[in-house]
mmCIF file of C-alpha atoms in Angstrom:
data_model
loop_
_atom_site.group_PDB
_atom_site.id
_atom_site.type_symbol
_atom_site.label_atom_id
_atom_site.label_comp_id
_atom_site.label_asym_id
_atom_site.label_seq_id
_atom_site.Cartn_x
_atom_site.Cartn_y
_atom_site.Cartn_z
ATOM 1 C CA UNK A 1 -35.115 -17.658 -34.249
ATOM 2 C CA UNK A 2 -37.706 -15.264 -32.655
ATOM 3 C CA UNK A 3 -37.740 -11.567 -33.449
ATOM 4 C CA UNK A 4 -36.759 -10.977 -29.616
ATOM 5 C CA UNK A 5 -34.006 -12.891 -30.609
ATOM 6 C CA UNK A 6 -32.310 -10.359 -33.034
ATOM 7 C CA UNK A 7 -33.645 -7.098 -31.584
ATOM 8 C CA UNK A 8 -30.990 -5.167 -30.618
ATOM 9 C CA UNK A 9 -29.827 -4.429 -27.330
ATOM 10 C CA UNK A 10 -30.725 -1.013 -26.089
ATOM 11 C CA UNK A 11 -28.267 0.350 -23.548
ATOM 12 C CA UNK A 12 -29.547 1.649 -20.338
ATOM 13 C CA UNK A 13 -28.926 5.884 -19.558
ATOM 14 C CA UNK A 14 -26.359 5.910 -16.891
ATOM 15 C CA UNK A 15 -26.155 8.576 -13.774
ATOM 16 C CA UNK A 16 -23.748 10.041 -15.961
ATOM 17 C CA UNK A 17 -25.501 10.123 -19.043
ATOM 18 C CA UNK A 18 -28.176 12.079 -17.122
ATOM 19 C CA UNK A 19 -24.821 14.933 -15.710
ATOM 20 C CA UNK A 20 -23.826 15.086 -18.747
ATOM 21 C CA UNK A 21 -27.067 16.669 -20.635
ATOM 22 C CA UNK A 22 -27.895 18.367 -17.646
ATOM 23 C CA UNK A 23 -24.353 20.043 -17.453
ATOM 24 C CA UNK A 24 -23.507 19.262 -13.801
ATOM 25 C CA UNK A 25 -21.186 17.368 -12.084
ATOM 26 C CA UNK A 26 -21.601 13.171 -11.454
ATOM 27 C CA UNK A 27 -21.855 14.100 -7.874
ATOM 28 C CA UNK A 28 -24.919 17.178 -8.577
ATOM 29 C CA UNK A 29 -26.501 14.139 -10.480
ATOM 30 C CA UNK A 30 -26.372 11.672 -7.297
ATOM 31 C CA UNK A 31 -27.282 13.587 -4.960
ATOM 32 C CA UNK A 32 -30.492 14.877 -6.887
ATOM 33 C CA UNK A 33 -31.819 11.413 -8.361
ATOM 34 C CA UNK A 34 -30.206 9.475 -4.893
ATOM 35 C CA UNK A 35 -32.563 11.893 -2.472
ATOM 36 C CA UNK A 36 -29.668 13.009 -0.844
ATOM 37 C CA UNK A 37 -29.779 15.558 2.367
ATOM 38 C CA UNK A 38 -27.224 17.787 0.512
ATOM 39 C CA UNK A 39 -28.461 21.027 -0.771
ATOM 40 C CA UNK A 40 -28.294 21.192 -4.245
ATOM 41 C CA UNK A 41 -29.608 25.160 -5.881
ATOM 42 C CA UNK A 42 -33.003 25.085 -6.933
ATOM 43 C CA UNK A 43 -31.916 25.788 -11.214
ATOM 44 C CA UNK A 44 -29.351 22.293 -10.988
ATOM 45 C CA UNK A 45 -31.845 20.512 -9.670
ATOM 46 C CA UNK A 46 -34.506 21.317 -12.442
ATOM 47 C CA UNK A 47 -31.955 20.963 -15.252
ATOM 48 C CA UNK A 48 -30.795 16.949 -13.811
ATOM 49 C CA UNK A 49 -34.489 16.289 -13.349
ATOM 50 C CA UNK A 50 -35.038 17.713 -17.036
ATOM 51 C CA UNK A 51 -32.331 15.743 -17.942
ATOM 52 C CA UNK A 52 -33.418 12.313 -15.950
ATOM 53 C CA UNK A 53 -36.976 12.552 -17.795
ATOM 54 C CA UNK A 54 -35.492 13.201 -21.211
ATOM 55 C CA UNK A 55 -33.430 10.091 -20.882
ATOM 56 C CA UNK A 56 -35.911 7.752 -19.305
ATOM 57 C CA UNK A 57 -33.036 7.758 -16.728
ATOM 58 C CA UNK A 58 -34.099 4.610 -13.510
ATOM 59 C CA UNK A 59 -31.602 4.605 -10.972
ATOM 60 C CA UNK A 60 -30.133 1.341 -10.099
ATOM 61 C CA UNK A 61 -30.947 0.014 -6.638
ATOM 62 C CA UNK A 62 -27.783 -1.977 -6.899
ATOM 63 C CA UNK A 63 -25.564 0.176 -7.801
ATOM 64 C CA UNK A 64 -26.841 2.841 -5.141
ATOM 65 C CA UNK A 65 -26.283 -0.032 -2.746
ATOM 66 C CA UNK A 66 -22.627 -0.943 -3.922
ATOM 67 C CA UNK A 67 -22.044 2.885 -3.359
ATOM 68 C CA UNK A 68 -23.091 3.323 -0.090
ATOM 69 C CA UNK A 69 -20.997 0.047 0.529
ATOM 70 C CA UNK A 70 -17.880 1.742 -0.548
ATOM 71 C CA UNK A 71 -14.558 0.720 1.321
ATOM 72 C CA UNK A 72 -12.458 3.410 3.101
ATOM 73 C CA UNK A 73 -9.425 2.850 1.169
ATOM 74 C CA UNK A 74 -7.557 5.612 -0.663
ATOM 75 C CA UNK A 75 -5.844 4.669 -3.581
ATOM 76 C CA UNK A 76 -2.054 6.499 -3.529
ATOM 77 C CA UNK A 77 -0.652 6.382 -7.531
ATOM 78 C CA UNK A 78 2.770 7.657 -7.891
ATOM 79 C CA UNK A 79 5.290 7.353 -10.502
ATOM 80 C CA UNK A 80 7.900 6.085 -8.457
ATOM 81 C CA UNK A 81 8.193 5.418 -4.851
ATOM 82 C CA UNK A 82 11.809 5.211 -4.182
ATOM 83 C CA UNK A 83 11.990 8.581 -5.039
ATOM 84 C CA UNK A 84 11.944 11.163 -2.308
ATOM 85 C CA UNK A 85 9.645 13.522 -4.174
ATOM 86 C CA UNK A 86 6.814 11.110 -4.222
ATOM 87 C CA UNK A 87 7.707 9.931 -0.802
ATOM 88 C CA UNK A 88 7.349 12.901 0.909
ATOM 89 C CA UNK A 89 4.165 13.553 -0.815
ATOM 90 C CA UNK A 90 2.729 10.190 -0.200
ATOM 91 C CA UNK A 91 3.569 10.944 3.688
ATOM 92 C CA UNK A 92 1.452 13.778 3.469
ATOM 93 C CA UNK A 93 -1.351 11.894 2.007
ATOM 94 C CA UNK A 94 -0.677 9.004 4.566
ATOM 95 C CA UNK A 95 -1.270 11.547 7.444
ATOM 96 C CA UNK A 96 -4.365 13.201 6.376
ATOM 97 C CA UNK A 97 -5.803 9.302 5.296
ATOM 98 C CA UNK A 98 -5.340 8.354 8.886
ATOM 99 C CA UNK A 99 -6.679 11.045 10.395
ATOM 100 C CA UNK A 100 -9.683 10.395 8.736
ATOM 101 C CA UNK A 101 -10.032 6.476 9.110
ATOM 102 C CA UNK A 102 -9.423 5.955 5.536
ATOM 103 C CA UNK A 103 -6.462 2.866 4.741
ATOM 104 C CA UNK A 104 -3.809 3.898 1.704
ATOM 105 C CA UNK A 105 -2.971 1.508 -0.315
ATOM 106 C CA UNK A 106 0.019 2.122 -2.391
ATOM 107 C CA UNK A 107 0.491 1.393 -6.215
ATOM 108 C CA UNK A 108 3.716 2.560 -8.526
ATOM 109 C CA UNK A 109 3.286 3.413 -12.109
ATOM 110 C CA UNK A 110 7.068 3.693 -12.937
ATOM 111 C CA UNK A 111 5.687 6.515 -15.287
ATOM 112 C CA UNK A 112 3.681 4.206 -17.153
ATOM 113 C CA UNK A 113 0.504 5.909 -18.160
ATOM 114 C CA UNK A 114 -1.380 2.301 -18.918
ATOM 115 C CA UNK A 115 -0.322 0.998 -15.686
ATOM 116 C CA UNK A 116 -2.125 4.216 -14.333
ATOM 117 C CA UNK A 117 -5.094 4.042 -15.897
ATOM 118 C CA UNK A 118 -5.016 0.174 -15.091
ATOM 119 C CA UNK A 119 -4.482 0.860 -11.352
ATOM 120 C CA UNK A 120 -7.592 3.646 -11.766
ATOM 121 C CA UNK A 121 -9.698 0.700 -12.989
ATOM 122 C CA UNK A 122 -8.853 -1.612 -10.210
ATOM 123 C CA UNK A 123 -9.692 0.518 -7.598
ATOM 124 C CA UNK A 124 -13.069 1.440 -9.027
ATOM 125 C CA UNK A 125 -13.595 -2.209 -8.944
ATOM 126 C CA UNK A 126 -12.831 -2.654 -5.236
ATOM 127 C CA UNK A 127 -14.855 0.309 -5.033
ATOM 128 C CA UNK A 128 -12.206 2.640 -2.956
ATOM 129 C CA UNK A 129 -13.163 5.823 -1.561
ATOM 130 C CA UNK A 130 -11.041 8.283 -3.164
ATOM 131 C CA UNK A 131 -7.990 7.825 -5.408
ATOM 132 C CA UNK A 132 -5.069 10.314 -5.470
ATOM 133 C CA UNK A 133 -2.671 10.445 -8.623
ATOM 134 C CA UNK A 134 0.796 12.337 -7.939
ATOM 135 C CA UNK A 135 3.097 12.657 -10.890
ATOM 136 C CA UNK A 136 3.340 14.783 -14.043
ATOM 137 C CA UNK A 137 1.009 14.148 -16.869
ATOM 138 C CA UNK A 138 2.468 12.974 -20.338
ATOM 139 C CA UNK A 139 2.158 14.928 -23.910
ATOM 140 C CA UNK A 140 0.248 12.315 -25.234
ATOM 141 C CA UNK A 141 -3.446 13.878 -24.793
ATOM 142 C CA UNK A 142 -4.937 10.374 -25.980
ATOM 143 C CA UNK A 143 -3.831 8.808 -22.931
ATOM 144 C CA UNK A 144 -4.490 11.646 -20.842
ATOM 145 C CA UNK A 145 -8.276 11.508 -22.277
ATOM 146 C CA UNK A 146 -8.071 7.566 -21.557
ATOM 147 C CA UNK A 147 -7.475 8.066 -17.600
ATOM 148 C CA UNK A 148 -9.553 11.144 -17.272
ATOM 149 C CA UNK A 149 -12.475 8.818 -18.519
ATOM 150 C CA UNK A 150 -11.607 6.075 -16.456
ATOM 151 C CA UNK A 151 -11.375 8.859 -13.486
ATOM 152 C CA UNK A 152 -14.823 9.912 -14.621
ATOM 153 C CA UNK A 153 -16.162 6.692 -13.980
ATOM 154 C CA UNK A 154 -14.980 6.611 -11.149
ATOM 155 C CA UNK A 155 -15.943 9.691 -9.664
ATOM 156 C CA UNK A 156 -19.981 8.314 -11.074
ATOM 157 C CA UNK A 157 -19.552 5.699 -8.799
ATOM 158 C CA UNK A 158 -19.517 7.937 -5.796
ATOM 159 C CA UNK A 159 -15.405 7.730 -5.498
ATOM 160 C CA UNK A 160 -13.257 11.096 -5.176
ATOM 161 C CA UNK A 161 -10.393 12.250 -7.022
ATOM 162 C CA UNK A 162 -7.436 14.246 -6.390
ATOM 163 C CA UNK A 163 -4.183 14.846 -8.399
ATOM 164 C CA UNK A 164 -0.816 16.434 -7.331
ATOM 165 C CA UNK A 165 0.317 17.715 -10.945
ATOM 166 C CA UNK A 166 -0.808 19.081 -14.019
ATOM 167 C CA UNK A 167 -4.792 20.347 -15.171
ATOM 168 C CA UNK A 168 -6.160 17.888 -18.134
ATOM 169 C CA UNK A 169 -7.811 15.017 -15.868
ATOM 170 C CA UNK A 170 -10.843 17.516 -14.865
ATOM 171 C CA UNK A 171 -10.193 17.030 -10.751
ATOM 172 C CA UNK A 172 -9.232 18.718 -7.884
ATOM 173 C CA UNK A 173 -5.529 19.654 -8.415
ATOM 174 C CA UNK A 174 -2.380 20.629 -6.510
ATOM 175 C CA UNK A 175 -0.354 22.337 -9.112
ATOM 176 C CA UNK A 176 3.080 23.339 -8.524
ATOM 177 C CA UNK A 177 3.905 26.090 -10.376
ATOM 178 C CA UNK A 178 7.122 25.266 -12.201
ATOM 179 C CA UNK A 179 7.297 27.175 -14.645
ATOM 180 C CA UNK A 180 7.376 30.439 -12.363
ATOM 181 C CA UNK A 181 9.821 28.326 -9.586
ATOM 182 C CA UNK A 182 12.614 27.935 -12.936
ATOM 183 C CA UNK A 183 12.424 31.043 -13.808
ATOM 184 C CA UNK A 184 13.346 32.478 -10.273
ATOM 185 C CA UNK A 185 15.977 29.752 -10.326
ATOM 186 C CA UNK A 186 17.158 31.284 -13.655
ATOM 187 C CA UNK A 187 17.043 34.991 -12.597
ATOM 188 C CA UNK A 188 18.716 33.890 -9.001
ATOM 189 C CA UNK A 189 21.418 32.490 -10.697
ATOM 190 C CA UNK A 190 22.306 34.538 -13.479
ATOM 191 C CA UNK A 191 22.821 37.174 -10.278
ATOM 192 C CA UNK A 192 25.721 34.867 -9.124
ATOM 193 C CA UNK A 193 27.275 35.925 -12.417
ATOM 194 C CA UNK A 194 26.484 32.735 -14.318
ATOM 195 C CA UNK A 195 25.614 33.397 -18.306
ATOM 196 C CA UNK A 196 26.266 30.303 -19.913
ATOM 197 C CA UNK A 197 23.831 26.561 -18.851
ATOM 198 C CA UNK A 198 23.477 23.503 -19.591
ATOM 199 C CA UNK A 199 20.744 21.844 -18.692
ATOM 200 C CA UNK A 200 19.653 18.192 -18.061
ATOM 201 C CA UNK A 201 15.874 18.583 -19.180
ATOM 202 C CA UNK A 202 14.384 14.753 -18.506
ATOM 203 C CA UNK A 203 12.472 13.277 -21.191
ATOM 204 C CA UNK A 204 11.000 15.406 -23.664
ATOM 205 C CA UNK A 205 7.318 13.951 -23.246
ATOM 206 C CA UNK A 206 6.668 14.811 -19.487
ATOM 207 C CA UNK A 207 4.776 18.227 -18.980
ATOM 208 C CA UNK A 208 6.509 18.934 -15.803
ATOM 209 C CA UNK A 209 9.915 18.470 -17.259
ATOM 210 C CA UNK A 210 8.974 20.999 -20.508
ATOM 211 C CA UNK A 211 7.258 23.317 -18.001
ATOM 212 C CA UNK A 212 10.802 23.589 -15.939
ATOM 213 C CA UNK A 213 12.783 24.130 -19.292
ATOM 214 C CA UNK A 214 10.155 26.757 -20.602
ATOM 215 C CA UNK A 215 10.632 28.195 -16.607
ATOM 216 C CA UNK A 216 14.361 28.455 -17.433
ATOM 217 C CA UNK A 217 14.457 29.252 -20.295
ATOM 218 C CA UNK A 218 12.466 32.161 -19.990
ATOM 219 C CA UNK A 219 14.138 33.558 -16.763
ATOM 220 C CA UNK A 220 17.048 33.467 -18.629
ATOM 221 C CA UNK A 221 16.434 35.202 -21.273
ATOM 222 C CA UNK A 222 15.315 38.157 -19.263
ATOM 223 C CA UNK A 223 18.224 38.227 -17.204
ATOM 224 C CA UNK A 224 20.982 38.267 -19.573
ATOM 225 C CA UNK A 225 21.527 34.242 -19.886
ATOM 226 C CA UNK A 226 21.459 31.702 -21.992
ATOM 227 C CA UNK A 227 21.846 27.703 -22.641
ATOM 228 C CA UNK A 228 24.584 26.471 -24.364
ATOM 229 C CA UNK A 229 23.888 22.364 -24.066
ATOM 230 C CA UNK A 230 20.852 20.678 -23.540
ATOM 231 C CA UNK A 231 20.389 17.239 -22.554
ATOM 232 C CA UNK A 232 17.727 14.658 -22.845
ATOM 233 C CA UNK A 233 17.378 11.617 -20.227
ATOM 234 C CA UNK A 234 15.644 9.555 -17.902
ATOM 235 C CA UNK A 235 13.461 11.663 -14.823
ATOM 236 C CA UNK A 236 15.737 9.785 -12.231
ATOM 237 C CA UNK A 237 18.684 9.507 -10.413
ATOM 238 C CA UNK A 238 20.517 7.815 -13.143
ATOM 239 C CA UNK A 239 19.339 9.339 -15.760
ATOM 240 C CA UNK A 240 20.993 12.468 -14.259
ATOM 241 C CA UNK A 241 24.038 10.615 -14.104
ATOM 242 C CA UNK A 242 24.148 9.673 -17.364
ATOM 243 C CA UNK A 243 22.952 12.984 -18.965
ATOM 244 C CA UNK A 244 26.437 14.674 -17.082
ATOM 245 C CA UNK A 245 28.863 11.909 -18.259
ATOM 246 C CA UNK A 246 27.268 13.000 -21.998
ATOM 247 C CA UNK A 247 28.037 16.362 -20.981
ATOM 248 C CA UNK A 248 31.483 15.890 -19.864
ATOM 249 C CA UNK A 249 32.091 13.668 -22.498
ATOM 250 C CA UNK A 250 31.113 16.252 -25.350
ATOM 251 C CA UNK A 251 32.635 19.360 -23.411
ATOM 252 C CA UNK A 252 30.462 22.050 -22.662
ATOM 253 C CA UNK A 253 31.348 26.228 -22.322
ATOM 254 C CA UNK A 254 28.310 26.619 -19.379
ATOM 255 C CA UNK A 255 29.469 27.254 -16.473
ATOM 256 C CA UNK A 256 26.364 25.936 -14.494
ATOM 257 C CA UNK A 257 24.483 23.193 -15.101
ATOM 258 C CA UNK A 258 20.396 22.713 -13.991
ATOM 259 C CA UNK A 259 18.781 19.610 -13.608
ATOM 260 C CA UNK A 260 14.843 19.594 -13.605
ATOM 261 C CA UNK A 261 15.166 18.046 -10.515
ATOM 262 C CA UNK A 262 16.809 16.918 -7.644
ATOM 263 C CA UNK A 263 17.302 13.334 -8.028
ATOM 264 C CA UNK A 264 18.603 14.464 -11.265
ATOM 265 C CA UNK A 265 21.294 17.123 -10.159
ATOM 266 C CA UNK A 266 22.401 14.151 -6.782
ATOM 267 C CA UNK A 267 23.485 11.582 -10.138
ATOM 268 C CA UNK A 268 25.079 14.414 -12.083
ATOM 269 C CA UNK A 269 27.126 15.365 -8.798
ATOM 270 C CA UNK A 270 27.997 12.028 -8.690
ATOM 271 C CA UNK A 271 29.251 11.291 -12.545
ATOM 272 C CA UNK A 272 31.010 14.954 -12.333
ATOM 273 C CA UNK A 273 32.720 13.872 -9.221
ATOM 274 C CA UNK A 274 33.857 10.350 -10.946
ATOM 275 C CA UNK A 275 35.437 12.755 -13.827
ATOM 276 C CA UNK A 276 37.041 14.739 -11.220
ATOM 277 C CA UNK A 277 34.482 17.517 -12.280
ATOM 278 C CA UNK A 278 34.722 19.682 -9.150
ATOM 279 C CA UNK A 279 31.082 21.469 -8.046
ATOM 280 C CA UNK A 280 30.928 24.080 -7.521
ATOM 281 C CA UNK A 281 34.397 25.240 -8.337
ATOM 282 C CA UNK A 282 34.471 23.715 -11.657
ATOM 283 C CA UNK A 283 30.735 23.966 -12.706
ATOM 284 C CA UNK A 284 28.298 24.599 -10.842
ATOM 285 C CA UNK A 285 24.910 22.692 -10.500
ATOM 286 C CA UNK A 286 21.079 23.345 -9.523
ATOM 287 C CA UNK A 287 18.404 21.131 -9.069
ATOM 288 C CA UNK A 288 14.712 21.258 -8.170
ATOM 289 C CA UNK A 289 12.169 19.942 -5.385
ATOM 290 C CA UNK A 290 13.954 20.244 -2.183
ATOM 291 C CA UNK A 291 13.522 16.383 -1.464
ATOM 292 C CA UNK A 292 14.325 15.710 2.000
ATOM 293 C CA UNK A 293 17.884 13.417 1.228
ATOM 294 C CA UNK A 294 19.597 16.584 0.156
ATOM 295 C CA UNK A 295 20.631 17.035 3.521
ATOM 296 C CA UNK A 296 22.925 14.846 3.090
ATOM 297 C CA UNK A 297 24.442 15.987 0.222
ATOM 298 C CA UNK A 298 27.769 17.616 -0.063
ATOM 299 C CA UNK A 299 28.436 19.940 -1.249
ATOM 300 C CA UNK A 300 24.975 20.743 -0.233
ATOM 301 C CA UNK A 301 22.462 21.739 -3.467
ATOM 302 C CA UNK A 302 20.654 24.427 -5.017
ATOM 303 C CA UNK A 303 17.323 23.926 -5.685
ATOM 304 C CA UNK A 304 13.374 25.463 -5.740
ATOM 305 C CA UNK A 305 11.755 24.338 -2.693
ATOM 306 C CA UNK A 306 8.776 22.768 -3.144
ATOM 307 C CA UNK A 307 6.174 22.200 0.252
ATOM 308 C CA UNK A 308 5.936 18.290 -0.710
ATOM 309 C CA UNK A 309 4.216 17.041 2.395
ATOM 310 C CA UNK A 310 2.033 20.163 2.652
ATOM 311 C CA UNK A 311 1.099 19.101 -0.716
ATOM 312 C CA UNK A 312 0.114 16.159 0.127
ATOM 313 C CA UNK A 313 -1.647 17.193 2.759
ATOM 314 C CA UNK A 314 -3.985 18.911 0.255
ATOM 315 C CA UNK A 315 -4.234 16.861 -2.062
ATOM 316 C CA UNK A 316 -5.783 14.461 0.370
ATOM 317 C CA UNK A 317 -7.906 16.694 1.961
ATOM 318 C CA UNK A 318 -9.356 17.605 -1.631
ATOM 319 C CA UNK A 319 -10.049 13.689 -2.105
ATOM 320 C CA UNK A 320 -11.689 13.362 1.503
ATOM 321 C CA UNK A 321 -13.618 16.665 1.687
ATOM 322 C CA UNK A 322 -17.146 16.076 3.161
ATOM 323 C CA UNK A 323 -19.150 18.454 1.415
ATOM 324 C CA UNK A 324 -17.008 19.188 -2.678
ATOM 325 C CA UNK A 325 -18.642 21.421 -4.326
ATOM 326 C CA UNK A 326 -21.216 21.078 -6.807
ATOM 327 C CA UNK A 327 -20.115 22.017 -9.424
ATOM 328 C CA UNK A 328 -18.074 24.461 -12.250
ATOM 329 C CA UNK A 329 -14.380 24.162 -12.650
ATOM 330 C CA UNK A 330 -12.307 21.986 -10.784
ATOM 331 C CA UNK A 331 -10.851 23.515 -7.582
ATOM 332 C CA UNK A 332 -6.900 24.231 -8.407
ATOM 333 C CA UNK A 333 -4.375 24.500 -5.480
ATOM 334 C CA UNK A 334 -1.438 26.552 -6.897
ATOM 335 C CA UNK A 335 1.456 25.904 -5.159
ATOM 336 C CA UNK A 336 4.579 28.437 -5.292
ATOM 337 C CA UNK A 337 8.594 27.522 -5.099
ATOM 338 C CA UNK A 338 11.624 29.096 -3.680
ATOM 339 C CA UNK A 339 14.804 29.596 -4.804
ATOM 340 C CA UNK A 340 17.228 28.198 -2.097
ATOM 341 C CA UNK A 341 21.405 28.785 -2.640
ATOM 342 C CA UNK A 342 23.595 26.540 -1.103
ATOM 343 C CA UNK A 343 26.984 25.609 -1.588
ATOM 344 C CA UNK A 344 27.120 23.816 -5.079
ATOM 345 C CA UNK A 345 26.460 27.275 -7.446
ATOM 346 C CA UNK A 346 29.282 29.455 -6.541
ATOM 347 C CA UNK A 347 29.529 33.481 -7.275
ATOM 348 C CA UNK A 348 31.459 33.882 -10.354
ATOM 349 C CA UNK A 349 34.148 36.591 -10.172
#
């Protein structure tokens, strides 16, 4: 056995090694060391060349060749598609795609983070142009730190990333603001006379979920309300079903009940009406989202719109931009809700 032999491998300095000391963005890093035509400001420049020599950073001819060979697909993550939420939002993505020459290609997480993060991987590996996540981020900051380095990765290959949800995963991000759009709902409905809720909250480890029950919460406590029953369950259609017949089944004194969101509030309509639950006349319900089915719902439901395709639209244009920005924070696209009152919250005398 030769010394070579047992010497231990030294691993190469990667482009993001270099951003990293330098403090800049993957993309700042590229577009220095990869003699780009972008302008890049005279002091980021310096500090990724500093950075580069310190290192004994070589760029990889390869790699810079895989990169420039980059496919024009977008990869479209969403929790679940059969939901109207994400469907809406993915047609807003769609459209913007297309108008650009790019091909979506669609992949469903069914709100499972590793299948996420797996996805992320895949489509670095095909080398996609941009990847867009939609969907609200979990409590568990491991696996939030998990995709956001996978995303990173990504994003030093010469890919773009958008996300239609919650901050954490350091990208571009379309935030609705739910916290604000529950609290409206809150203040908007105490005003119909309602003091006592119940409310079906989802599961307790999904930000946007929490965020809507702070929202409430919060609105109704400065407008005189309060809850009386809360109620744990699955983020869908029947987990809003199942959530009510729990309610019904235990009795409740609210006189309103609010789903965190629509699909939600559509399933408890349905158990309430099974139990001969009358809504609004009996109890009253709410949702949230403003998915595009609920015209077809009777009696027709209370909700906080949110611009889904619009955000979509952005979304997509923040993973397709031709000139991002260097560098700095993340750009964040708040996006506001509004209270809408239809027929299933009544006015109590």
């Amino acid at each position: 056995m030769t010394e070579d032999s047992v010497r231990p491998r030294v691993e190469q300095p990667t482009l993001d090694d270099v951003a990293r000391l330098a403090g800049v963005s993957p993309a700042t890093a590229s577009r220095v060391l990869g003699k780009s035509t972008r302008a890049v400001r005279p002091e980021l420049r310096e500090k990724v060349l500093d950075a580069a020599a310190r290192l004994s950073y070589t760029a990889n001819p390869h790699a810079r060749a895989l990169a420039r060979s980059a496919s024009d697909i977008v990869g479209l993550l969403v929790h679940d598609i059969a939901d109207p939420y994400f469907s809406s939002i993915a047609a807003g993505v769609t459209r913007v795609a297309e108008e650009q020459g790019a091909l979506v290609v669609l992949g469903t997480t069914l709100r499972d983070p590793e299948r996420e993060i797996e996805y992320a991987a895949t489509l670095r590996a095909q080398r996609a142009r941009a990847i867009v996540l939609v969907g609200s981020r979990t409590t568990d900051r491991r696996t939030t730190s998990r995709l956001a380095a996978e995303l990173a990765a990504f994003r030093s290959a010469g890919g773009r990333v958008a996300c239609v949800g919650q901050d954490g995963l350091d990208v571009p991000t379309v935030r609705p603001d739910n916290r604000a759009g529950a609290d409206r709902l809150a203040r908007a409905l105490t005003g119909l006379g309602h003091r006592r809720f119940a409310v079906l909250c989802g599961p307790p480890d999904l930000v946007t979920a929490r965020e809507r029950l702070d929202g409430f919460r919060a609105g109704l406590a400065a407008s005189g309300g309060t809850t009386c029953d809360v109620v744990e369950g699955a983020f869908t259609r029947d987990g809003g079903y199942a959530s009510a017949l729990e309610l019904v089944r235990h009795g409740t004194e609210a006189t309103c009940v609010f789903a965190v969101n629509d699909v939600m509030a559509v399933g408890a309509m349905a158990a309430l009406r099974e139990r001969a639950v009358g809504v609004p006349d009996d109890l009253s319900v709410a949702g949230f989202d403003d998915i595009a089915t609920l015209r077809d719902t009777i009696p027709a439901l209370t909700t906080v719109r949110l611009p889904l395709e619009e955000m979509g639209e952005r979304a997509a244009r923040l993973a397709l931009a031709a000139d991002p920005p260097e560098d700095g924070e993340p750009m964040r696209v708040p996006v506001s809700g509004e209270v809408i009152l239809r027929e299933s919250t009544r006015r109590l005398d």
